[in-house]
Structures are given as C-alpha cells and as structure tokens.
Amino acid sequence: MAQAHVLGLPRIGAQRELKFAVEAFWHGGMASGDVPALLATGRSIRAANRRAQRDAGLDWITVGDFHWYDQVLSTLALVGGLPERFGLGAADVTLADYFAAARGRAGQSAMEMTKWFDTNYHYLVPEYSPRTRFGEGTAWLFDEVAEALAEGANVKPVLLGPVSLLYLGKETGGLTDRLLLLPRLLAQYERVLGRLKAQGVTWVQIDEPILALDLPAPWRDAFMPAYARLSGAAPSLLLATYFGDVSEHAPLLAALPVGGVHVDVVRAPSQLATFAAAFAQGSRPPQGLQDTQWPQAKVLSVGVVDGRNVWRTDLARVREQLLPFAQALGDRLWIASSCSLMHCPVDLAHEVRLDKEVRSWLAFAVQKLAEVALLRRSLDTVEFARADVRAAFAANATAQAARRTSPRIHNTVVQKRLAALQDEHARRASPYPVRAKAQRAWLKLPLLPTTTIGSFPQTGAIREARAAFRRHALSHLDYLETMRAQIRLAIEKQEAYGLDVLVHGEAERSDMVEYFAEQLWGFATTGHGWVQSYGSRCVRPPVIYGDVYLPEPMTVTWSAYAQALTDKPVKGMLTGPVTMLQWSFVRDDQPRERTALQIALALREEVAALESAGVRVIQIDEPALREGLPLRENDWPAYLEWAVRAFRVCSSGVADDTQIHTHMCYSAFHDILPSIAALDADVISIETTRSDMALLDAFEAFEAFEAFEYPNGIGPGVYDIHSPHVPSQAEMERLIEAALARIPAQRLWINPDCGLKTRDWAQVDGALTHMVAAARAVRARLVGAQAQAA
Ligand code: GLN
Ligand code: ZN
C-alpha cells in the first residue's frame, strides 16, 4: 500500500507560541534571555506537530522542520557555515549567536533577507567567501530526531540539500564561484547523514527546490556527483522538489542514487505521469558506478495536497488521478503535501468567526494532514470501503459541489462586467503629455512638487482605537471622531511642512491589503490564519474565495473629509489589484489573472467614486508587482501582460486631468522597466535610498530609468524611511541634484521612499521639513538658472 507523509509543518504554533517565546527571549537580552523557557516552547510545538501527524494516521513523522528563525539559517548552523564575519566557532553556536546572525548585533548588520522562491516567506541569504570552511555545527537536529524516535519509529528528518544551500547564497570577499565550496560542504552532509543513520533513521527527506528554477548547467551537473558521494553514508534519501515543474530533469532524477523523489503535482500536474513512467521500471546506475549502491526501484512521492493554499482538496478527483499509478508503484508511491505546510495557517478549528459556508471549503495544515492520510487509504480497496473513509469522501464531495455553484462565489454582475471588458477600458483617453498638461492646468504645482507615500505614524493610540472599535469597546462615533482627529492632525502638519500634494494619513488601516479585503465581497479575513513571513513575523493573508464585488466605496469618506480641510490637493490612496492578489490566498477554481481583473474592476469603481467626490489625485500602490514574477523566465511575459492590464483597468477610467500615481517599494526593476512604463501611471514613486549605499543605489536606479527614458513623472525616494535617522536638508539636496542629472525637472517629484507608518512624529517632522526645504532650495536654483538663461 502507498504511504502518507508531508514535507513539513508550520512551526509557529497554533497560537503563534514561537513568536511570543522568541520575542520574549530577545527582549530579555540576547545573552541573558530565558533559554529554558524558549527551549520548552520549542519542545511543545514540536510535540504538538508530531502528535498531529500521528493522530492523522500518517506513515512518516516528519521532523527537522522546526526552526527558531529560518530553515536556511538552521541548515547553515548545522554544517558550521554561518557567515565568518560573526566570528562564531562552528560547534558551539548558541541560540543567542544564531539570532545575532539573523538580526544583527552592535556593529554587525544582520544577514540579508530575501524571498523564498515565489512564496511570501523570506529566508536569510548565506554568505560564502574564500574563507568559508564549514565544520561540525549545532546538534539541534539530532536532538529533535532523538526526541521523536523516543516516541516510536518511522521518523523522517528533513534537511535542505547541499546544492540548494549553496545556490541560494551569495558570494562575498572575492569568491567568484560558490559551487567550488561543494566538496567541503558535502563532507559535512556526509557527517550529518551518517549520524542520522547511526541514530536509527531509515529515510531522510532532502530538499532541492532549486530544481524548479531556471538552473544553470553547472549547477544541474553538480547533482550527480554530489548525490553519488552522499548515498554511501546516508539512510535512504527522498529528494524533494517543489514549487514547479521539474520534468526536464526527469532523466537526471531517475538516474540519481537516491531512494526516491518528490514532485509537486499541484503546481505541475503533468509531472505525475512523467515520473510514474520514469520510475515504474526501476533505474539503472550510470556507467562507472556499482550496481550494489543503486536503489533499483525508487519511491515516487507525489504532492497532491496544496501546501501553498487553504482549499480543501477535491479528494475524489485526486484519487482518480492517482489510482492508475498506485497499481503500478504499489508501496513505492508516497502521498504527500505539495510542499511544506509552513505556507498554510495552522488549524481551521480556531476560525470560529469565519462564515460557515466559506469555512466548509477550507483546510489549514492540520486538516491537510488528514487529507493526505485519507487519500492514501482511499487507494486501498479494503480501506476505501470503510465507513469513515466513505463518510469523509461524501462530505468532501458535498463541499466541492457547493463551491462550484454557491452564489457566494459566483456573482453574475461581476461576470457580466468582466465579459463586457474592452481594450479601451485599459487605456487612458489621452497620452501622457496631453494628460500632464491638463493636470498642470488645475494642480498648478511648482517645479519639483513634494508629496508623501500615504501613511503617517501609526501611534499606539491609533492602533488602540482601531482594536477597541473592533472588540466593540469603542463606539462607532468615538472611533470616527478619533480617526478624523488624526486626519486633521495630518493635514495641519503637512500644511506646516509646506508639502504640495497631501494625504489623509491612513490611520484607519491596519494593513494595506486587509483594509480592502474586509470591505470587498469575495474576500474573507481570518482570526488566526497566521503564516510565517520571516523570523518571528507572521502575516494573516485574506482568502479570496469568490467573485470580487465592491458593495460601497471604501475610502471616499476619509479622503473627501481630508480634502475638505485644505486648499491643497489631497491624494486618495488605494492598494492595487496585483498586490491584493499577491498577498492573499487566491482562488484555485479560476486563473489568477481572472481574479486580478475582478479586483481591478472593483477598484476602478472606487477610483471613479474618489474622482467624483473631488479627489482627483489618486495613488494605486503596487509594491508586490515585481515579486509576482513567476519562477521561470519563460513565464514572465504572460504574467506581466495580465498584471499590467489589471493595473490599467483599475486606473484608466478617469478624466485626463485626474492624476494617477503608483508606488513600488524597490528600485531593482531594471528587467521589467518596459512593463513599469506600460502601467502608464502619471507619476511613480520608488524606493532608492535603502542601506548605507544610498547614493549608489539611487544612481543605479536613475541610470536604468535614464537608459530606458522612463516617460512619465517619477519620484525616486530621497528619505529612507526604514531608518530612524532624520536626513539633513543637505543630504536630500544632494540626492535631488543626483536625480536631476538624469530626470528632467518637469517630471521629477520629491518624496520619501515609502509610507511613514513605522516612524514617529518627531522623526517625520524633522525629515519632511528638511525635505521640503531641500526641494525649495533646488527649485530656487533651477528657477534662478532659467532666469539667467533668459
Ligand atoms: N500607501 C502605503 C503607505 O504609505 C504604501 C505602503 C507600501 O508601499 N508598502 O503605507
Ligand atoms: Zn513602499
């Protein structure tokens, strides 16, 4: 019979226990933090995860998926590969050392963080230099394995594989090819795998997710020798791939000396047939390797339960899909989650407030364990006939059928609008130069106009008022008055700074996606649907379950209230369709682009409502546009086309003289500049000043724009809001001058590089006063020069 397992579980705990324990440890001071309390929390989360797997009836108990901060960092610590700049001896790394590498400490910056493939999880980027040695590292993994083995057999540790660990890092200190470090790294993997074997482990899951990327040939070629070397010392290895199609590597994976391979059948269903065929007959060793060390018949683990989303699996459909292969592969077929379940919230049982019907369509990590086990049982005739399996399949079928027809999902008004969508809806009436002229006529902005990105400091009092209103501890009246007082404060302050285009400040928003998700039909928000974003930070993505419909304007009252307080233009503030999509759990019953267009249509109405209420500068934030890029470059053009179209659909319904802004939290979009330009926003603000290399970053971004001749208005951030540092007028003047060397003054805007919600008022007062003064000083020089020339 087939076997059931998952690739990993969430490690944050059902009530975010890990977050609270880790943060308490940090606040106690790294060294003096309460180590026993932290260790106890880790133990209890791991015990709960093992229990959940056992209760579900999985054949394998996955361990090694628990990490205090990040799986890449933990693997580095295990093989003694933490960056040398922290000066840590490999073997005696403490928890405090580990966290220091993750978060930095006095005089040492934290390791860089970047997105884990196309998820919203962020990992710490390994740093490899010519001095990188590797060595015996932490023993945490072995302790966790022992902990699990004490409860019974069939413990399957999971480990990030050596080729991926190297590939996902960066080269420093003059190293030119980190692949050269592989032999040294393999020695450590041999040690680790040998020790696991000595502990009594029979299978190890070794993750090599980079196989789903556009992998350069030398990296692909590294797999065969690496795994040939590891197979000697190791227990049976299950080489796990996920997040994409790896069928191009099928011959390699069939020939690799590992016990089995895992493929993600949710992302790439056609892989199932490819790999089942490749594995059905068993494999043959390549020339020069001995038959005896070759696993003759490989295990094929198929990821059929979606580890990236929150929907119940259509059990009957997946069973049908699996049946033919179950016969051919027998107990060499393993049924699994597509990837680790760490990208799902923990347990649906905690969602007591969620709409009952919507809830009946969902499965979080704990529910997915049961699905994997059920699917495995359903492949066995005797098991499939049992009452509990039958009942579970029947209940599942009822939920699937309801989802296909529920009016909560299928909204005919939205579908008609979508069908009526024409190309002209994605095009402004006139080209940019015509619009710019019309906008200048009424906005009468000075040269180098100043503005901000939207949010102002979210003080404790603001957050407390919002929370109190939610728990009905603050009346609606008091809530409105508190928010309006904030708007008045923000407007007063902006007038005092002398800004040209003002904002209302976004005090009413807890989060730029959640705020809209709570008001749009077709979105649900959860109470406890937390997933790890990085370290101790968790996010609660909304769930898009149905056709997206705007029941009533979402932002007009706030923006119009602000506009009524001032003669200066107030900029309305929306989150764009791609970002709404990207930071939510999305429907799996229609393509992403269709959902994006539905959101765009709803936002288009919001834009129209703002415009007719007299808010005629409107910013549509798209910080997630770039991170939505697919893993494989071949898939980029199709994505960019629909992403750009969605933005244009929501922004193109306005008059020429209504000014559309957009904002992106990065400047590294050299590779997608044509698409950024194709958004055809009148003004774009971008981030350019991050890190101590402010000027360098800025220059790079400007140069990219210059080379491309970005055609519309642009505001490269001149104030790095990520730091508490208040830049001087002179610093910002320098940045403005640098920008002017590349962007014509007529199209240059002056603004911070992101929203100000994480700053305090004292910092904002200082920075924005300096920013306005800097803009005025440069403006005066420009006007003076023009006068002289005339
Ligand atoms: N308007 C948002 C703000 O100012 C933009 C945030 C973002 O780009 N991440 O907070
Ligand atoms: Zn931003």
Tab-separated table of C-alpha atoms in Angstrom, residues 310-311 345 347-364 367 408 517 522-529 540-545 585:
chain	number	residue	atom	x	y	z
A	310	VAL	CA	-6.118	26.971	2.012
A	311	TRP	CA	-8.614	24.983	-0.027
A	345	PRO	CA	-2.206	28.625	8.552
A	347	ASP	CA	-5.597	24.884	12.232
A	348	LEU	CA	-9.038	25.770	10.903
A	349	ALA	CA	-10.536	24.729	14.232
A	350	HIS	CA	-9.620	28.159	15.603
A	351	GLU	CA	-11.661	30.022	12.972
A	352	VAL	CA	-14.841	30.352	14.954
A	353	ARG	CA	-15.954	33.664	13.473
A	354	LEU	CA	-15.464	32.766	9.828
A	355	ASP	CA	-18.590	32.441	7.704
A	356	LYS	CA	-19.752	28.818	7.988
A	357	GLU	CA	-20.154	28.248	4.293
A	358	VAL	CA	-16.720	29.638	3.425
A	359	ARG	CA	-15.238	27.641	6.258
A	360	SER	CA	-16.626	24.423	4.831
A	361	TRP	CA	-14.419	24.898	1.759
A	362	LEU	CA	-11.164	25.377	3.648
A	363	ALA	CA	-8.398	23.189	5.024
A	364	PHE	CA	-5.439	24.520	7.017
A	367	GLN	CA	-6.829	19.453	8.089
A	408	ARG	CA	-21.477	33.472	-2.504
A	517	ALA	CA	-10.168	42.726	1.907
A	522	GLY	CA	-15.417	37.731	-2.361
A	523	PHE	CA	-12.712	38.226	0.290
A	524	ALA	CA	-12.710	36.678	3.764
A	525	THR	CA	-10.383	37.609	6.581
A	526	THR	CA	-9.434	35.138	9.298
A	527	GLY	CA	-8.914	35.441	13.033
A	528	HIS	CA	-5.918	33.134	13.344
A	529	GLY	CA	-4.833	32.394	9.788
A	540	ARG	CA	-2.655	36.877	8.075
A	541	PRO	CA	-3.383	36.835	4.340
A	542	PRO	CA	-7.038	37.271	3.400
A	543	VAL	CA	-8.749	34.486	1.472
A	544	ILE	CA	-10.193	35.338	-1.935
A	545	TYR	CA	-12.990	32.824	-2.326
A	585	PHE	CA	-4.708	33.218	-0.610
